[in-house]
PDB file of C-alpha atoms in Angstrom:
ATOM      1  CA  MET A  22       0.028  -0.046  -0.040  1.00 61.00           C
ATOM      2  CA  ALA A  23       1.259   3.399  -0.959  1.00 71.00           C
ATOM      3  CA  LEU A  24       1.641   6.151   1.663  1.00 89.00           C
ATOM      4  CA  GLN A  25      -0.116   9.351   1.217  1.00 95.00           C
ATOM      5  CA  GLU A  26       0.408  12.751   2.848  1.00 96.00           C
ATOM      6  CA  ILE A  27      -2.964  13.877   4.361  1.00 97.00           C
ATOM      7  CA  SER A  28      -3.894  17.015   6.240  1.00 98.00           C
ATOM      8  CA  LEU A  29      -4.070  16.713  10.043  1.00 97.00           C
ATOM      9  CA  GLU A  30      -7.429  18.436   9.805  1.00 97.00           C
ATOM     10  CA  GLN A  31      -8.849  15.583   7.867  1.00 97.00           C
ATOM     11  CA  ILE A  32      -8.146  13.136  10.699  1.00 96.00           C
ATOM     12  CA  GLU A  33     -10.490  12.388  13.575  1.00 92.00           C
ATOM     13  CA  VAL A  34      -9.407  10.334  16.610  1.00 86.00           C
ATOM     14  CA  SER A  35     -11.150   6.978  16.849  1.00 81.00           C
ATOM     15  CA  PRO A  36     -13.724   6.584  19.737  1.00 73.00           C
ATOM     16  CA  THR A  37     -12.234   3.138  20.341  1.00 69.00           C
ATOM     17  CA  ALA A  38      -8.620   4.471  20.773  1.00 67.00           C
ATOM     18  CA  LEU A  39      -7.002   2.855  23.851  1.00 61.00           C
ATOM     19  CA  ARG A  40      -4.566   5.760  24.568  1.00 61.00           C
ATOM     20  CA  ASP A  41      -4.928   9.492  24.640  1.00 60.00           C
ATOM     21  CA  VAL A  42      -2.047  11.712  23.546  1.00 60.00           C
ATOM     22  CA  GLN A  43       0.552  11.354  26.281  1.00 63.00           C
ATOM     23  CA  GLN A  44       1.631  15.006  26.620  1.00 67.00           C
ATOM     24  CA  ASP A  45       2.828  14.677  30.271  1.00 68.00           C
ATOM     25  CA  ASN A  46       5.232  11.872  29.190  1.00 71.00           C
ATOM     26  CA  PRO A  47       8.877  13.031  28.680  1.00 74.00           C
ATOM     27  CA  ASN A  48       9.205  10.739  25.692  1.00 82.00           C
ATOM     28  CA  PHE A  49       6.277  12.613  24.103  1.00 83.00           C
ATOM     29  CA  ASN A  50       8.202  15.867  24.252  1.00 87.00           C
ATOM     30  CA  GLU A  51      11.165  14.184  22.546  1.00 91.00           C
ATOM     31  CA  LEU A  52       8.731  12.982  19.808  1.00 90.00           C
ATOM     32  CA  VAL A  53       7.492  16.516  19.247  1.00 93.00           C
ATOM     33  CA  ASP A  54      10.988  17.866  18.979  1.00 93.00           C
ATOM     34  CA  SER A  55      11.895  14.919  16.585  1.00 94.00           C
ATOM     35  CA  ILE A  56       8.925  15.666  14.396  1.00 95.00           C
ATOM     36  CA  ALA A  57       9.512  19.352  14.316  1.00 95.00           C
ATOM     37  CA  ARG A  58      13.073  18.746  13.110  1.00 95.00           C
ATOM     38  CA  ASN A  59      12.743  15.657  10.870  1.00 94.00           C
ATOM     39  CA  GLY A  60       9.009  15.092  10.170  1.00 94.00           C
ATOM     40  CA  VAL A  61       7.200  11.872  10.802  1.00 95.00           C
ATOM     41  CA  ILE A  62       9.516   8.910  10.036  1.00 92.00           C
ATOM     42  CA  ASN A  63       6.863   6.130  10.489  1.00 93.00           C
ATOM     43  CA  ALA A  64       3.491   6.653   8.834  1.00 95.00           C
ATOM     44  CA  ILE A  65       0.179   6.509  10.826  1.00 95.00           C
ATOM     45  CA  ALA A  66      -2.652   4.280   9.823  1.00 94.00           C
ATOM     46  CA  VAL A  67      -6.229   5.596   9.004  1.00 95.00           C
ATOM     47  CA  ARG A  68      -9.329   4.435   7.422  1.00 94.00           C
ATOM     48  CA  PRO A  69     -11.993   6.458   5.517  1.00 95.00           C
ATOM     49  CA  SER A  70     -14.441   7.862   7.971  1.00 92.00           C
ATOM     50  CA  THR A  71     -17.876   6.377   7.830  1.00 88.00           C
ATOM     51  CA  GLU A  72     -19.442   9.515   9.359  1.00 88.00           C
ATOM     52  CA  SER A  73     -17.836  12.317   7.425  1.00 91.00           C
ATOM     53  CA  PRO A  74     -16.895  12.142   3.717  1.00 93.00           C
ATOM     54  CA  GLY A  75     -13.405  13.235   2.951  1.00 93.00           C
ATOM     55  CA  MET A  76     -12.311  12.520   6.528  1.00 96.00           C
ATOM     56  CA  PHE A  77     -10.269   9.727   7.987  1.00 96.00           C
ATOM     57  CA  THR A  78     -10.465   7.868  11.305  1.00 93.00           C
ATOM     58  CA  LEU A  79      -7.057   7.210  13.100  1.00 93.00           C
ATOM     59  CA  VAL A  80      -6.323   3.529  13.525  1.00 92.00           C
ATOM     60  CA  GLU A  81      -2.784   3.674  14.671  1.00 90.00           C
ATOM     61  CA  GLY A  82      -0.338   6.471  15.574  1.00 90.00           C
ATOM     62  CA  THR A  83      -2.076   8.519  18.171  1.00 87.00           C
ATOM     63  CA  GLN A  84       1.092   9.833  19.625  1.00 88.00           C
ATOM     64  CA  ARG A  85       2.565  10.746  16.239  1.00 93.00           C
ATOM     65  CA  TYR A  86      -0.675  12.482  15.208  1.00 94.00           C
ATOM     66  CA  GLY A  87      -0.686  14.524  18.425  1.00 92.00           C
ATOM     67  CA  ALA A  88       2.987  15.386  18.320  1.00 93.00           C
ATOM     68  CA  SER A  89       2.558  16.475  14.700  1.00 96.00           C
ATOM     69  CA  LYS A  90      -0.211  18.927  15.665  1.00 95.00           C
ATOM     70  CA  ILE A  91       1.921  20.315  18.489  1.00 93.00           C
ATOM     71  CA  ALA A  92       4.985  20.506  16.287  1.00 96.00           C
ATOM     72  CA  GLY A  93       3.007  22.662  13.815  1.00 96.00           C
ATOM     73  CA  ARG A  94       2.908  20.200  10.979  1.00 97.00           C
ATOM     74  CA  LYS A  95       0.060  20.532   8.476  1.00 97.00           C
ATOM     75  CA  THR A  96       0.258  16.976   6.952  1.00 97.00           C
ATOM     76  CA  ILE A  97       1.302  13.595   7.995  1.00 98.00           C
ATOM     77  CA  PRO A  98       2.285  10.429   6.035  1.00 97.00           C
ATOM     78  CA  ALA A  99      -0.509   7.846   6.309  1.00 97.00           C
ATOM     79  CA  GLN A 100      -1.290   4.447   5.142  1.00 96.00           C
ATOM     80  CA  ILE A 101      -4.997   4.364   4.232  1.00 95.00           C
ATOM     81  CA  LEU A 102      -6.564   1.104   5.156  1.00 95.00           C
ATOM     82  CA  THR A 103      -9.872  -0.309   3.733  1.00 93.00           C
ATOM     83  CA  ILE A 104     -11.127  -2.076   6.704  1.00 92.00           C
ATOM     84  CA  SER A 105     -14.165  -2.184   8.919  1.00 88.00           C
ATOM     85  CA  GLU A 106     -14.584  -0.393  12.260  1.00 85.00           C
ATOM     86  CA  PHE A 107     -14.211  -3.818  14.009  1.00 83.00           C
ATOM     87  CA  GLU A 108     -11.070  -4.646  12.123  1.00 88.00           C
ATOM     88  CA  ALA A 109      -9.686  -1.329  13.044  1.00 87.00           C
ATOM     89  CA  TRP A 110     -10.513  -1.873  16.658  1.00 82.00           C
ATOM     90  CA  LYS A 111      -8.746  -5.279  16.640  1.00 81.00           C
ATOM     91  CA  LEU A 112      -5.666  -3.591  15.191  1.00 82.00           C
ATOM     92  CA  GLN A 113      -5.712  -0.973  17.848  1.00 79.00           C
ATOM     93  CA  ILE A 114      -5.907  -3.733  20.554  1.00 76.00           C
ATOM     94  CA  MET A 115      -3.064  -5.651  19.044  1.00 73.00           C
ATOM     95  CA  GLY A 116      -0.914  -2.521  18.525  1.00 70.00           C
ATOM     96  CA  ASN A 117      -1.267  -1.583  22.146  1.00 66.00           C
ATOM     97  CA  ALA A 118      -0.796  -4.945  23.729  1.00 63.00           C
ATOM     98  CA  ASN A 119       2.814  -4.469  24.728  1.00 59.00           C
ATOM     99  CA  ARG A 120       2.842  -0.697  25.322  1.00 59.00           C
ATOM    100  CA  VAL A 121       3.932   0.229  28.857  1.00 51.00           C
ATOM    101  CA  GLU A 122       1.840   3.366  28.676  1.00 55.00           C
ATOM    102  CA  THR A 123      -1.441   1.433  28.283  1.00 56.00           C
ATOM    103  CA  LYS A 124      -3.046   0.768  31.604  1.00 63.00           C
ATOM    104  CA  ARG A 125      -3.748  -2.855  32.117  1.00 67.00           C
ATOM    105  CA  THR A 126      -7.178  -2.136  33.510  1.00 69.00           C
ATOM    106  CA  ASP A 127      -8.050  -0.056  30.346  1.00 66.00           C
ATOM    107  CA  TYR A 128      -6.737  -2.843  28.125  1.00 67.00           C
ATOM    108  CA  ALA A 129      -8.760  -5.577  30.017  1.00 73.00           C
ATOM    109  CA  LYS A 130     -11.958  -3.430  29.525  1.00 72.00           C
ATOM    110  CA  THR A 131     -11.273  -3.013  25.990  1.00 69.00           C
ATOM    111  CA  LEU A 132     -10.789  -6.781  25.446  1.00 73.00           C
ATOM    112  CA  GLN A 133     -14.069  -7.399  27.169  1.00 77.00           C
ATOM    113  CA  ARG A 134     -15.805  -4.800  24.955  1.00 74.00           C
ATOM    114  CA  LEU A 135     -14.358  -6.615  21.956  1.00 73.00           C
ATOM    115  CA  LEU A 136     -15.778  -9.956  23.170  1.00 76.00           C
ATOM    116  CA  ASP A 137     -19.137  -8.379  23.898  1.00 79.00           C
ATOM    117  CA  SER A 138     -19.259  -6.725  20.471  1.00 73.00           C
ATOM    118  CA  ASP A 139     -18.807 -10.008  18.467  1.00 72.00           C
ATOM    119  CA  PRO A 140     -20.966 -12.883  19.817  1.00 76.00           C
ATOM    120  CA  LYS A 141     -19.177 -15.362  17.633  1.00 80.00           C
ATOM    121  CA  MET A 142     -15.730 -14.581  19.109  1.00 75.00           C
ATOM    122  CA  THR A 143     -14.644 -16.966  21.749  1.00 80.00           C
ATOM    123  CA  LYS A 144     -12.041 -16.177  24.534  1.00 78.00           C
ATOM    124  CA  ALA A 145      -9.728 -18.670  22.870  1.00 82.00           C
ATOM    125  CA  GLN A 146      -9.941 -16.750  19.664  1.00 75.00           C
ATOM    126  CA  LEU A 147      -9.281 -13.372  21.348  1.00 72.00           C
ATOM    127  CA  ALA A 148      -6.275 -15.011  23.196  1.00 73.00           C
ATOM    128  CA  GLU A 149      -4.833 -16.325  19.926  1.00 71.00           C
ATOM    129  CA  MET A 150      -5.355 -12.952  18.187  1.00 66.00           C
ATOM    130  CA  ASN A 151      -3.765 -11.199  21.111  1.00 62.00           C
ATOM    131  CA  SER A 152      -0.936 -13.660  21.854  1.00 58.00           C
ATOM    132  CA  LYS A 153       2.306 -12.110  22.891  1.00 47.00           C
TER     133      LYS A 153
END
């Protein structure tokens, strides 16, 4: 899939995002400085918004997105995924599984919401999808 530069104004944060922008984290300030100097090295992932034509919903890259806004960037490199909201949610969960910043209680609640939202998914399938 090709990367595309998209306007930060065209991106909306997903309501299923596990993490908020971590502005109080010292590493976040380093990310802002790095993006201000070098731009975004690793693209974010977005999907076309189902609510707003011409907009995108953030799938992965919350910190890069937030740091880019603070660094004064107007655009960000993005991989545009053609996936469902449910598939995006699964990617968010898997992407945050090993992050230290993700609170384990928030993570557990999100996994339960995922199970509750798909009656066909078993705990064994969730564990396999989420294996570390």
